Short mmCIF file of N, CA and C in Angstrom, two decimals:
data_model
loop_
_atom_site.label_atom_id
_atom_site.label_comp_id
_atom_site.label_asym_id
_atom_site.label_seq_id
_atom_site.Cartn_x
_atom_site.Cartn_y
_atom_site.Cartn_z
N UNK A 1 113.09 89.70 126.52
CA UNK A 1 112.50 91.03 126.29
C UNK A 1 111.97 91.42 125.20
N UNK A 2 110.66 91.85 125.44
CA UNK A 2 110.10 92.43 124.03
C UNK A 2 110.71 93.67 123.26
N UNK A 3 110.85 93.59 121.97
CA UNK A 3 111.01 94.95 121.37
C UNK A 3 109.67 95.62 121.19
N UNK A 4 109.81 96.83 121.99
CA UNK A 4 108.74 97.96 121.79
C UNK A 4 108.72 98.95 120.89
N UNK A 5 107.28 99.42 120.48
CA UNK A 5 107.29 100.41 119.73
C UNK A 5 107.55 101.65 120.18
N UNK A 6 108.73 102.55 119.80
CA UNK A 6 109.15 103.53 120.76
C UNK A 6 108.06 104.66 120.28
N UNK A 7 108.17 105.50 121.49
CA UNK A 7 107.44 106.84 121.38
C UNK A 7 107.45 107.84 120.18
N UNK A 8 106.70 108.43 119.66
CA UNK A 8 107.07 109.49 118.52
C UNK A 8 107.75 110.59 119.26
N UNK A 9 108.75 111.31 118.71
CA UNK A 9 109.04 112.58 119.29
C UNK A 9 108.65 113.81 119.02
N UNK A 10 107.09 113.52 118.70
CA UNK A 10 106.19 114.87 118.32
C UNK A 10 104.84 114.17 118.35
N UNK A 11 104.07 115.17 118.43
CA UNK A 11 102.48 114.99 118.07
C UNK A 11 102.42 114.53 116.86
N UNK A 12 100.94 113.65 116.47
CA UNK A 12 100.74 113.36 115.08
C UNK A 12 100.57 114.53 114.47
N UNK A 13 100.14 115.50 114.57
CA UNK A 13 99.93 116.64 113.85
C UNK A 13 101.11 117.69 113.97
N UNK A 14 101.88 117.44 114.58
CA UNK A 14 103.14 118.52 114.58
C UNK A 14 104.30 118.69 113.12
N UNK A 15 103.89 117.80 112.31
CA UNK A 15 104.66 117.75 111.11
C UNK A 15 103.78 118.35 110.01
N UNK A 16 102.69 118.79 110.37
CA UNK A 16 101.46 119.70 109.55
C UNK A 16 102.53 120.90 109.02
N UNK A 17 102.17 121.41 107.84
CA UNK A 17 101.39 120.92 106.86
C UNK A 17 102.26 119.92 106.01
N UNK A 18 103.35 119.60 105.75
CA UNK A 18 103.98 118.85 105.27
C UNK A 18 103.61 117.38 105.39
N UNK A 19 103.29 116.86 106.65
CA UNK A 19 103.11 115.40 106.81
C UNK A 19 101.80 115.39 107.49
N UNK A 20 100.82 115.02 106.97
CA UNK A 20 99.30 115.13 107.46
C UNK A 20 99.41 114.25 108.90
N UNK A 21 98.66 114.93 109.72
CA UNK A 21 98.30 114.22 110.95
C UNK A 21 97.67 112.57 110.76
N UNK A 22 96.66 112.64 109.75
CA UNK A 22 95.87 111.12 109.78
C UNK A 22 97.06 110.22 109.14
N UNK A 23 97.72 110.86 108.10
CA UNK A 23 99.03 109.36 107.69
C UNK A 23 99.79 109.17 108.79
N UNK A 24 100.58 110.21 109.60
CA UNK A 24 101.08 109.57 110.67
C UNK A 24 100.68 108.97 111.71
N UNK A 25 99.46 109.03 112.32
CA UNK A 25 98.84 108.42 112.68
C UNK A 25 98.79 106.93 112.30
N UNK A 26 98.26 106.64 111.25
CA UNK A 26 97.88 105.62 110.66
C UNK A 26 99.36 104.91 110.65
N UNK A 27 100.29 105.32 109.66
CA UNK A 27 101.62 104.78 109.69
C UNK A 27 102.46 104.23 111.01
N UNK A 28 102.10 105.19 111.88
CA UNK A 28 102.73 104.64 113.16
C UNK A 28 101.82 103.72 113.75
N UNK A 29 100.58 103.68 114.43
CA UNK A 29 99.76 103.02 115.25
C UNK A 29 99.24 101.78 114.29
N UNK A 30 99.36 101.86 113.21
CA UNK A 30 98.94 100.71 112.15
C UNK A 30 99.98 99.84 111.82
N UNK A 31 100.76 100.57 110.85
CA UNK A 31 101.75 100.00 110.11
C UNK A 31 102.87 99.54 111.03
N UNK A 32 103.42 100.55 111.68
CA UNK A 32 104.42 100.37 112.68
C UNK A 32 104.49 99.50 113.63
N UNK A 33 103.09 99.63 114.62
CA UNK A 33 102.88 98.88 115.25
C UNK A 33 102.62 97.37 114.96
N UNK A 34 102.32 97.10 113.57
CA UNK A 34 102.07 95.69 113.12
C UNK A 34 103.28 95.04 112.91
N UNK A 35 104.27 95.72 112.25
CA UNK A 35 105.76 95.21 112.13
C UNK A 35 106.59 94.99 113.47
N UNK A 36 106.19 95.87 114.84
CA UNK A 36 106.64 95.47 115.92
C UNK A 36 106.08 94.29 116.45
N UNK A 37 104.47 93.95 116.47
CA UNK A 37 104.05 92.87 117.04
C UNK A 37 104.51 91.57 116.07
N UNK A 38 104.77 91.48 114.77
CA UNK A 38 104.97 90.39 114.18
C UNK A 38 106.51 90.26 114.38
N UNK A 39 107.21 91.08 114.89
CA UNK A 39 108.73 90.88 115.05
C UNK A 39 108.94 89.93 116.28
N UNK A 40 108.29 90.36 117.34
CA UNK A 40 108.41 89.94 118.60
C UNK A 40 107.87 88.37 118.51
N UNK A 41 106.87 88.03 117.70
CA UNK A 41 106.74 86.61 117.25
C UNK A 41 107.54 85.93 116.71
N UNK A 42 108.28 86.65 115.80
CA UNK A 42 109.49 86.07 115.02
C UNK A 42 110.62 85.70 115.93
N UNK A 43 110.69 86.48 116.70
CA UNK A 43 111.79 86.36 117.75
C UNK A 43 111.49 85.14 118.87
N UNK A 44 110.14 85.26 119.10
CA UNK A 44 110.15 84.16 120.26
C UNK A 44 109.94 82.97 119.22
N UNK A 45 109.65 82.73 118.26
CA UNK A 45 109.60 81.31 117.31
C UNK A 45 110.96 80.91 117.14
N UNK A 46 111.69 81.99 116.71
CA UNK A 46 113.17 81.52 116.73
C UNK A 46 114.06 81.40 118.18
N UNK A 47 113.53 81.67 119.29
CA UNK A 47 114.32 81.65 120.31
C UNK A 47 115.40 82.82 120.86
N UNK A 48 115.08 83.87 120.09
CA UNK A 48 116.23 84.85 119.81
C UNK A 48 115.71 86.00 121.04
N UNK A 49 114.99 85.85 122.36
CA UNK A 49 114.30 86.75 122.74
C UNK A 49 115.69 87.16 123.49
N UNK A 50 115.83 88.51 124.04
CA UNK A 50 117.04 89.11 124.64
C UNK A 50 117.99 89.99 123.61
N UNK A 51 117.66 89.46 122.12
CA UNK A 51 118.56 90.26 121.15
C UNK A 51 118.20 91.11 120.79
N UNK A 52 119.03 92.32 120.70
CA UNK A 52 118.95 93.65 120.27
C UNK A 52 118.37 93.33 118.71
N UNK A 53 117.97 94.51 118.37
CA UNK A 53 117.45 94.81 117.17
C UNK A 53 118.53 94.88 115.82
N UNK A 54 119.66 95.40 116.31
CA UNK A 54 120.76 95.51 115.66
C UNK A 54 121.32 94.19 115.51
N UNK A 55 121.43 93.35 116.77
CA UNK A 55 122.15 91.72 116.70
C UNK A 55 121.14 91.05 115.75
N UNK A 56 119.93 91.31 115.75
CA UNK A 56 119.10 90.39 114.86
C UNK A 56 119.36 90.81 113.43
N UNK A 57 119.39 92.13 113.02
CA UNK A 57 119.40 92.53 111.50
C UNK A 57 120.98 92.00 111.04
N UNK A 58 121.85 91.87 112.03
CA UNK A 58 123.12 91.69 111.76
C UNK A 58 123.62 90.32 111.44
N UNK A 59 122.60 89.44 112.34
CA UNK A 59 122.74 87.89 112.30
C UNK A 59 121.59 87.09 111.38
N UNK A 60 120.87 87.77 110.71
CA UNK A 60 119.79 87.03 110.14
C UNK A 60 120.16 85.56 109.62
N UNK A 61 121.35 85.31 108.95
CA UNK A 61 121.66 83.97 108.45
C UNK A 61 122.05 83.02 109.35
N UNK A 62 122.04 83.42 110.85
CA UNK A 62 121.93 82.26 111.96
C UNK A 62 120.63 82.11 112.36
N UNK A 63 119.89 82.94 112.11
CA UNK A 63 118.49 82.31 112.62
C UNK A 63 117.88 80.96 111.90
N UNK A 64 116.97 80.36 112.56
CA UNK A 64 116.68 78.92 112.17
C UNK A 64 115.73 79.62 110.79
N UNK A 65 116.09 78.64 109.72
CA UNK A 65 115.53 78.89 108.47
C UNK A 65 113.80 79.36 108.28
N UNK A 66 113.23 78.81 109.17
CA UNK A 66 111.92 79.03 108.93
C UNK A 66 111.41 80.26 109.30
N UNK A 67 112.58 81.16 110.33
CA UNK A 67 112.21 82.23 111.02
C UNK A 67 112.96 83.46 109.84
N UNK A 68 113.55 83.04 109.24
CA UNK A 68 114.77 84.11 108.33
C UNK A 68 113.94 85.03 107.80
N UNK A 69 112.76 84.55 106.75
CA UNK A 69 112.33 85.84 106.20
C UNK A 69 111.35 86.59 107.03
N UNK A 70 110.68 86.34 107.94
CA UNK A 70 110.10 86.96 108.93
C UNK A 70 110.94 88.20 109.55
N UNK A 71 111.85 87.24 110.28
CA UNK A 71 112.93 88.13 111.01
C UNK A 71 113.19 89.37 109.87
N UNK A 72 113.70 89.01 108.32
CA UNK A 72 114.08 89.91 108.06
C UNK A 72 113.26 91.11 107.54
N UNK A 73 112.03 90.80 107.30
CA UNK A 73 110.89 91.50 106.86
C UNK A 73 110.41 92.15 107.90
N UNK A 74 109.95 91.56 109.33
CA UNK A 74 109.49 92.32 110.31
C UNK A 74 110.48 93.35 110.95
N UNK A 75 111.61 92.54 111.24
CA UNK A 75 112.78 93.22 111.75
C UNK A 75 113.43 94.54 110.85
N UNK A 76 113.41 94.39 109.99
CA UNK A 76 113.63 95.64 108.90
C UNK A 76 112.41 96.30 109.09
N UNK A 77 111.16 96.06 108.60
CA UNK A 77 110.30 97.01 109.37
C UNK A 77 109.90 97.73 109.97
N UNK A 78 110.44 97.08 111.45
CA UNK A 78 110.43 98.05 112.75
C UNK A 78 111.47 98.67 112.87
N UNK A 79 112.92 98.43 112.49
CA UNK A 79 114.14 99.32 112.49
C UNK A 79 113.91 100.28 111.68
N UNK A 80 113.44 99.90 110.24
CA UNK A 80 113.61 101.22 109.21
C UNK A 80 112.60 102.18 109.71
N UNK A 81 111.77 101.83 110.27
CA UNK A 81 110.51 102.62 110.53
C UNK A 81 110.97 103.79 111.95
N UNK A 82 111.64 103.04 112.96
CA UNK A 82 112.27 103.81 114.12
C UNK A 82 113.09 104.84 113.65
N UNK A 83 114.07 104.32 112.59
CA UNK A 83 115.31 105.29 111.87
C UNK A 83 114.12 106.50 111.21
N UNK A 84 113.22 105.92 110.63
CA UNK A 84 112.58 106.93 109.89
C UNK A 84 111.74 108.14 110.56
N UNK A 85 111.14 107.76 111.62
CA UNK A 85 110.55 108.80 112.81
C UNK A 85 111.40 109.86 113.28
N UNK A 86 112.78 109.17 113.57
CA UNK A 86 113.63 110.08 114.10
C UNK A 86 114.60 110.85 113.14
N UNK A 87 113.98 110.39 111.48
CA UNK A 87 114.63 111.37 110.39
C UNK A 87 113.52 112.68 110.51
N UNK A 88 112.99 112.83 111.32
CA UNK A 88 111.69 113.93 111.09
C UNK A 88 111.71 114.52 112.11
N UNK A 89 111.45 116.07 112.05
CA UNK A 89 111.08 116.85 113.16
C UNK A 89 110.32 118.33 112.61
N UNK A 90 109.47 118.57 113.57
CA UNK A 90 108.69 119.86 113.13
C UNK A 90 109.61 121.32 113.11
N UNK A 91 110.83 121.04 113.38
CA UNK A 91 111.76 122.03 113.61
C UNK A 91 113.06 121.96 112.56
N UNK A 92 112.80 121.60 111.22
CA UNK A 92 113.50 121.21 110.36
C UNK A 92 114.46 122.39 109.74
N UNK A 93 115.62 122.19 109.82
CA UNK A 93 116.86 123.23 109.44
C UNK A 93 116.66 123.27 107.75
N UNK A 94 116.32 122.53 107.05
CA UNK A 94 116.45 122.77 105.55
C UNK A 94 117.65 122.00 104.79
N UNK A 95 118.86 122.25 105.69
CA UNK A 95 119.94 121.37 105.37
C UNK A 95 120.70 120.81 106.49
N UNK A 96 121.80 120.13 105.86
CA UNK A 96 122.47 119.23 106.75
C UNK A 96 123.32 120.48 107.52
N UNK A 97 123.76 120.05 108.98
CA UNK A 97 124.51 120.88 109.74
C UNK A 97 125.70 120.07 110.22
N UNK A 98 126.53 120.99 110.65
CA UNK A 98 127.74 120.45 111.48
C UNK A 98 128.86 119.76 110.50
N UNK A 99 129.36 118.83 111.34
CA UNK A 99 130.52 117.97 110.55
C UNK A 99 129.56 117.08 108.97
N UNK A 100 128.49 116.71 109.32
CA UNK A 100 127.83 116.00 108.37
C UNK A 100 127.84 117.04 107.25
N UNK A 101 127.53 118.37 107.44
CA UNK A 101 127.40 119.28 105.99
C UNK A 101 128.75 119.47 105.35
N UNK A 102 129.99 119.37 105.99
CA UNK A 102 131.01 119.21 105.55
C UNK A 102 131.33 118.25 105.07
N UNK A 103 131.03 117.21 105.26
CA UNK A 103 131.29 115.68 104.50
C UNK A 103 130.29 116.00 103.38
N UNK A 104 129.28 116.43 103.44
CA UNK A 104 128.48 116.29 102.20
C UNK A 104 129.10 117.44 101.34
N UNK A 105 129.37 118.49 101.32
CA UNK A 105 129.97 119.25 100.46
C UNK A 105 131.04 118.67 99.89
N UNK A 106 132.01 118.01 100.67
CA UNK A 106 133.21 117.39 100.37
C UNK A 106 133.21 116.26 99.26
N UNK A 107 131.63 115.57 99.49
CA UNK A 107 131.53 114.28 98.59
C UNK A 107 130.88 114.73 97.35
N UNK A 108 129.90 115.81 97.58
CA UNK A 108 129.07 116.02 96.22
C UNK A 108 129.12 117.41 95.54
N UNK A 109 130.06 118.32 96.47
CA UNK A 109 130.36 119.66 95.81
C UNK A 109 129.63 120.53 96.78
N UNK A 110 128.10 120.11 96.85
CA UNK A 110 127.22 121.25 97.53
C UNK A 110 126.16 120.35 98.22
N UNK A 111 125.55 120.90 99.23
CA UNK A 111 124.42 120.43 99.33
C UNK A 111 123.22 120.16 98.48
N UNK A 112 122.94 121.10 97.52
CA UNK A 112 122.01 121.33 96.36
C UNK A 112 122.31 120.22 95.61
N UNK A 113 123.41 119.98 95.10
CA UNK A 113 124.04 118.51 94.47
C UNK A 113 123.59 117.38 95.43
N UNK A 114 124.03 117.24 96.72
CA UNK A 114 123.65 115.86 97.42
C UNK A 114 121.83 115.78 97.22
N UNK A 115 121.25 116.97 97.51
CA UNK A 115 119.83 117.05 97.64
C UNK A 115 119.35 116.37 95.87
N UNK A 116 119.74 116.95 94.93
CA UNK A 116 119.11 116.53 93.88
C UNK A 116 119.48 114.85 93.44
N UNK A 117 120.96 114.26 94.07
CA UNK A 117 121.16 113.31 94.13
C UNK A 117 120.27 112.00 94.67
N UNK A 118 120.06 112.62 96.21
CA UNK A 118 119.14 112.04 97.04
C UNK A 118 117.84 112.07 96.48
N UNK A 119 117.17 112.96 96.11
CA UNK A 119 116.01 113.15 95.43
C UNK A 119 115.54 112.02 94.32
N UNK A 120 116.93 111.96 93.20
CA UNK A 120 116.48 111.32 92.04
C UNK A 120 116.47 109.75 92.69
N UNK A 121 117.38 109.36 93.61
CA UNK A 121 117.33 107.89 94.09
C UNK A 121 115.92 107.65 94.84
N UNK A 122 115.57 108.35 95.69
CA UNK A 122 113.95 108.13 96.09
C UNK A 122 113.00 108.28 94.63
N UNK A 123 113.02 109.06 94.10
CA UNK A 123 112.22 109.14 92.77
C UNK A 123 112.30 107.95 92.10
N UNK A 124 113.72 107.46 91.77
CA UNK A 124 113.91 106.22 91.04
C UNK A 124 113.48 104.94 91.67
N UNK A 125 113.64 104.89 92.88
CA UNK A 125 113.23 103.55 93.50
C UNK A 125 111.97 102.96 92.77
N UNK A 126 112.11 101.59 92.48
CA UNK A 126 110.80 101.07 91.78
C UNK A 126 110.14 100.32 92.90
N UNK A 127 108.91 100.50 92.84
CA UNK A 127 108.09 99.80 94.09
C UNK A 127 108.40 100.39 95.37
N UNK A 128 108.09 99.28 96.49
CA UNK A 128 108.26 99.88 97.89
C UNK A 128 109.53 99.68 98.40
N UNK A 129 109.77 100.75 99.28
CA UNK A 129 111.19 100.74 100.00
C UNK A 129 111.69 101.89 100.36
N UNK A 130 112.94 102.59 100.50
CA UNK A 130 113.29 103.59 100.91
C UNK A 130 114.74 104.20 100.50
N UNK A 131 114.99 105.63 100.74
CA UNK A 131 116.02 105.94 100.35
C UNK A 131 117.02 106.67 101.33
N UNK A 132 118.17 106.19 101.35
CA UNK A 132 119.15 106.22 102.54
C UNK A 132 120.16 107.29 102.24
N UNK A 133 120.79 107.85 103.21
CA UNK A 133 122.29 108.68 103.13
C UNK A 133 122.72 107.54 104.42
N UNK A 134 123.87 107.05 103.94
CA UNK A 134 124.35 106.01 104.85
C UNK A 134 125.93 106.26 105.01
N UNK A 135 126.57 105.33 105.86
CA UNK A 135 128.08 105.49 105.59
C UNK A 135 128.42 103.85 105.37
N UNK A 136 129.10 103.80 104.16
CA UNK A 136 129.30 102.67 103.92
C UNK A 136 130.29 101.84 104.50
N UNK A 137 130.71 100.63 103.87
CA UNK A 137 131.90 99.95 104.67
C UNK A 137 133.33 100.57 104.71
N UNK A 138 133.50 101.29 103.93
CA UNK A 138 134.78 102.01 103.86
C UNK A 138 134.73 103.40 104.94
N UNK A 139 133.50 103.24 105.47
CA UNK A 139 133.30 104.59 106.22
C UNK A 139 132.90 106.25 105.50
N UNK A 140 132.50 106.03 104.21
CA UNK A 140 132.08 107.09 103.30
C UNK A 140 130.76 107.33 103.19
N UNK A 141 130.52 108.36 102.95
CA UNK A 141 129.09 108.48 103.03
C UNK A 141 128.53 107.97 101.42
N UNK A 142 127.65 107.77 101.38
CA UNK A 142 126.95 107.02 100.12
C UNK A 142 125.24 107.53 100.05
N UNK A 143 124.61 107.24 99.11
CA UNK A 143 123.05 107.60 98.72
C UNK A 143 122.89 106.10 98.10
N UNK A 144 121.69 104.95 98.82
CA UNK A 144 121.34 104.00 98.56
C UNK A 144 120.05 103.92 98.80
N UNK A 145 119.38 102.81 97.64
CA UNK A 145 117.84 102.56 98.00
C UNK A 145 117.72 101.17 98.79
N UNK A 146 116.70 100.70 99.36
CA UNK A 146 116.65 99.17 99.42
C UNK A 146 115.27 99.18 99.38
N UNK A 147 115.05 97.93 99.04
CA UNK A 147 113.94 97.16 98.56
C UNK A 147 112.89 96.53 99.90
N UNK A 148 111.40 96.96 99.77
CA UNK A 148 110.65 96.15 101.09
C UNK A 148 111.22 96.67 102.28
N UNK A 149 111.19 95.69 102.98
CA UNK A 149 111.81 96.15 104.76
C UNK A 149 113.38 95.50 104.86
N UNK A 150 114.22 95.43 103.51
CA UNK A 150 115.56 95.20 103.80
C UNK A 150 116.13 96.41 104.65
N UNK A 151 116.96 96.09 105.53
CA UNK A 151 117.67 97.05 106.50
C UNK A 151 119.06 97.53 105.90
N UNK A 152 119.21 98.69 105.99
CA UNK A 152 120.75 98.88 105.51
C UNK A 152 121.78 98.18 106.79
N UNK A 153 121.25 97.96 107.70
CA UNK A 153 122.24 97.38 108.82
C UNK A 153 122.64 96.25 108.69
N UNK A 154 121.76 95.28 107.81
CA UNK A 154 121.77 93.84 107.31
C UNK A 154 122.78 94.04 106.23
N UNK A 155 123.16 94.96 105.54
CA UNK A 155 123.91 95.04 104.40
C UNK A 155 125.44 95.63 104.76
N UNK A 156 125.56 95.68 106.27
CA UNK A 156 126.86 96.71 106.75
C UNK A 156 126.93 97.71 106.83
N UNK A 157 125.72 98.65 106.48
CA UNK A 157 125.90 100.12 106.24
C UNK A 157 125.44 100.96 107.53
N UNK A 158 125.62 102.06 107.52
CA UNK A 158 125.59 102.93 108.91
C UNK A 158 124.56 103.84 108.50
N UNK A 159 123.22 104.06 108.84
CA UNK A 159 122.39 104.72 108.61
C UNK A 159 122.13 106.29 109.00
N UNK A 160 122.22 107.31 108.11
CA UNK A 160 122.34 108.70 108.71
C UNK A 160 121.03 109.44 108.57
N UNK A 161 120.51 108.96 107.49
CA UNK A 161 118.92 109.65 107.21
C UNK A 161 117.98 108.93 106.35
N UNK A 162 116.95 108.85 106.41
CA UNK A 162 116.11 107.91 105.43
C UNK A 162 114.47 109.24 105.23
N UNK A 163 114.02 108.31 103.83
CA UNK A 163 112.98 108.67 103.57
C UNK A 163 112.35 107.44 103.30
N UNK A 164 110.94 107.15 103.62
CA UNK A 164 109.96 106.06 103.43
C UNK A 164 109.40 106.55 102.05
N UNK A 165 109.59 105.53 101.06
CA UNK A 165 108.81 105.89 100.03
C UNK A 165 107.69 104.42 99.51
N UNK A 166 107.26 103.75 100.54
CA UNK A 166 106.61 103.15 100.31
C UNK A 166 105.14 104.15 100.17
N UNK A 167 103.97 103.12 99.52
CA UNK A 167 102.81 104.49 99.34
C UNK A 167 102.33 104.53 100.32
N UNK A 168 102.37 103.36 101.67
CA UNK A 168 101.29 103.76 102.50
C UNK A 168 101.92 105.06 103.44
N UNK A 169 103.40 105.49 103.31
CA UNK A 169 104.10 106.48 103.96
C UNK A 169 103.22 107.95 103.52
N UNK A 170 102.53 108.15 102.06
CA UNK A 170 102.46 109.38 101.91
C UNK A 170 100.86 109.35 101.09
N UNK A 171 100.34 108.48 100.60
CA UNK A 171 99.19 108.21 100.14
C UNK A 171 98.20 109.00 100.38
N UNK A 172 97.72 109.17 101.64
CA UNK A 172 96.43 109.98 102.13
C UNK A 172 96.68 111.18 101.40
N UNK A 173 97.83 111.83 101.68
CA UNK A 173 97.62 113.27 101.37
C UNK A 173 98.45 113.37 99.91
N UNK A 174 99.25 112.81 99.45
CA UNK A 174 99.97 112.90 98.24
C UNK A 174 99.24 112.11 97.12
N UNK A 175 98.52 111.37 97.34
CA UNK A 175 98.04 110.28 96.25
C UNK A 175 99.13 109.71 95.75
N UNK A 176 99.13 109.46 94.32
CA UNK A 176 100.57 108.81 93.70
C UNK A 176 101.42 109.62 93.32
N UNK A 177 101.59 110.70 93.96
CA UNK A 177 102.47 111.95 93.78
C UNK A 177 103.68 111.79 94.64
N UNK A 178 104.63 110.73 94.46
CA UNK A 178 105.95 110.82 95.17
C UNK A 178 106.58 111.91 95.02
N UNK A 179 106.87 112.57 94.13
CA UNK A 179 107.58 113.75 94.15
C UNK A 179 107.34 114.95 94.88
N UNK A 180 106.01 115.08 95.08
CA UNK A 180 105.25 115.79 96.24
C UNK A 180 105.81 115.41 97.71
N UNK A 181 105.74 114.30 97.70
CA UNK A 181 105.99 113.50 99.35
C UNK A 181 107.29 114.02 99.21
N UNK A 182 108.15 113.74 98.42
CA UNK A 182 109.72 113.94 98.49
C UNK A 182 110.16 115.44 98.81
N UNK A 183 109.69 116.03 97.96
CA UNK A 183 109.73 117.84 98.33
C UNK A 183 109.47 118.10 99.47
N UNK A 184 108.28 117.75 100.23
CA UNK A 184 108.11 118.09 101.41
C UNK A 184 108.76 117.53 102.66
N UNK A 185 109.05 116.17 102.38
CA UNK A 185 110.11 115.81 103.41
C UNK A 185 111.53 116.55 103.61
N UNK A 186 111.96 117.35 102.67
CA UNK A 186 113.02 118.29 102.82
C UNK A 186 112.74 119.25 104.14
N UNK A 187 111.71 119.62 104.10
CA UNK A 187 110.83 120.70 105.26
C UNK A 187 110.99 120.00 106.38
N UNK A 188 111.27 119.09 106.75
CA UNK A 188 110.96 118.05 107.83
C UNK A 188 112.15 117.59 108.29
N UNK A 189 113.09 117.42 107.51
CA UNK A 189 114.19 116.23 107.56
C UNK A 189 115.05 116.70 108.62
N UNK A 190 115.26 116.00 109.66
CA UNK A 190 116.09 115.95 111.17
C UNK A 190 117.49 115.68 110.80
N UNK A 191 118.01 117.21 110.11
CA UNK A 191 119.62 117.10 110.14
C UNK A 191 120.59 117.19 111.53
N UNK A 192 119.56 117.57 112.68
CA UNK A 192 120.26 117.35 114.06
C UNK A 192 120.55 115.96 114.34
N UNK A 193 119.36 115.37 113.93
CA UNK A 193 119.79 113.78 114.28
C UNK A 193 120.47 113.34 113.20
N UNK A 194 120.72 113.43 112.14
CA UNK A 194 121.54 113.17 111.36
C UNK A 194 122.83 113.08 111.50
N UNK A 195 123.18 114.63 111.96
CA UNK A 195 124.57 115.01 112.67
C UNK A 195 124.97 113.86 113.41
N UNK A 196 124.09 113.54 114.61
CA UNK A 196 124.46 112.75 115.99
C UNK A 196 125.07 111.15 114.90
N UNK A 197 123.92 110.77 114.42
CA UNK A 197 124.20 109.29 113.69
C UNK A 197 125.58 109.54 112.64
N UNK A 198 125.86 110.81 112.33
CA UNK A 198 127.29 110.79 111.37
C UNK A 198 128.26 110.68 112.31
N UNK A 199 128.23 111.09 113.68
CA UNK A 199 129.32 111.20 114.39
C UNK A 199 129.48 110.14 115.01
#
């Protein structure tokens, strides 16, 4: 069974002006597509056809040694991007909703305090990677960052929402100004999908 590049839930231009159509198209049809293709090669080389991406990412140490790095990098790149696209929407609410909103208030005191902490994590991440809101192993909310294409799923964490802070995710529009990209992300963050994942 081939792992497929998922269809975007919106058009390339529908996240404008916060996320430009050219970046969305290149990010999806070049970067994400390449991770997908290379993951399928690694899966075939490992003889792991038929496994779900979650099964792959939670049992990397069981893979044949020569394929472990490729499965981690391309599997993480594939799945992280799947979660990233779902974390965006043209109809952003601006803040968390439902039970997740209550849980964020309980943990950080307010959504604004959470947003400040999440932004600090995304800004403070050195090099390429991601900032996540996750449920940890104690089933509590936590803000974490992961480097390169490490998946939180491989660390026993449950992703809720994510921002991609690799430069390829924002460089065409925001150049080297990561802060401007992070600020824009809040306008298109998909809190309804985050609420689904939280539940």
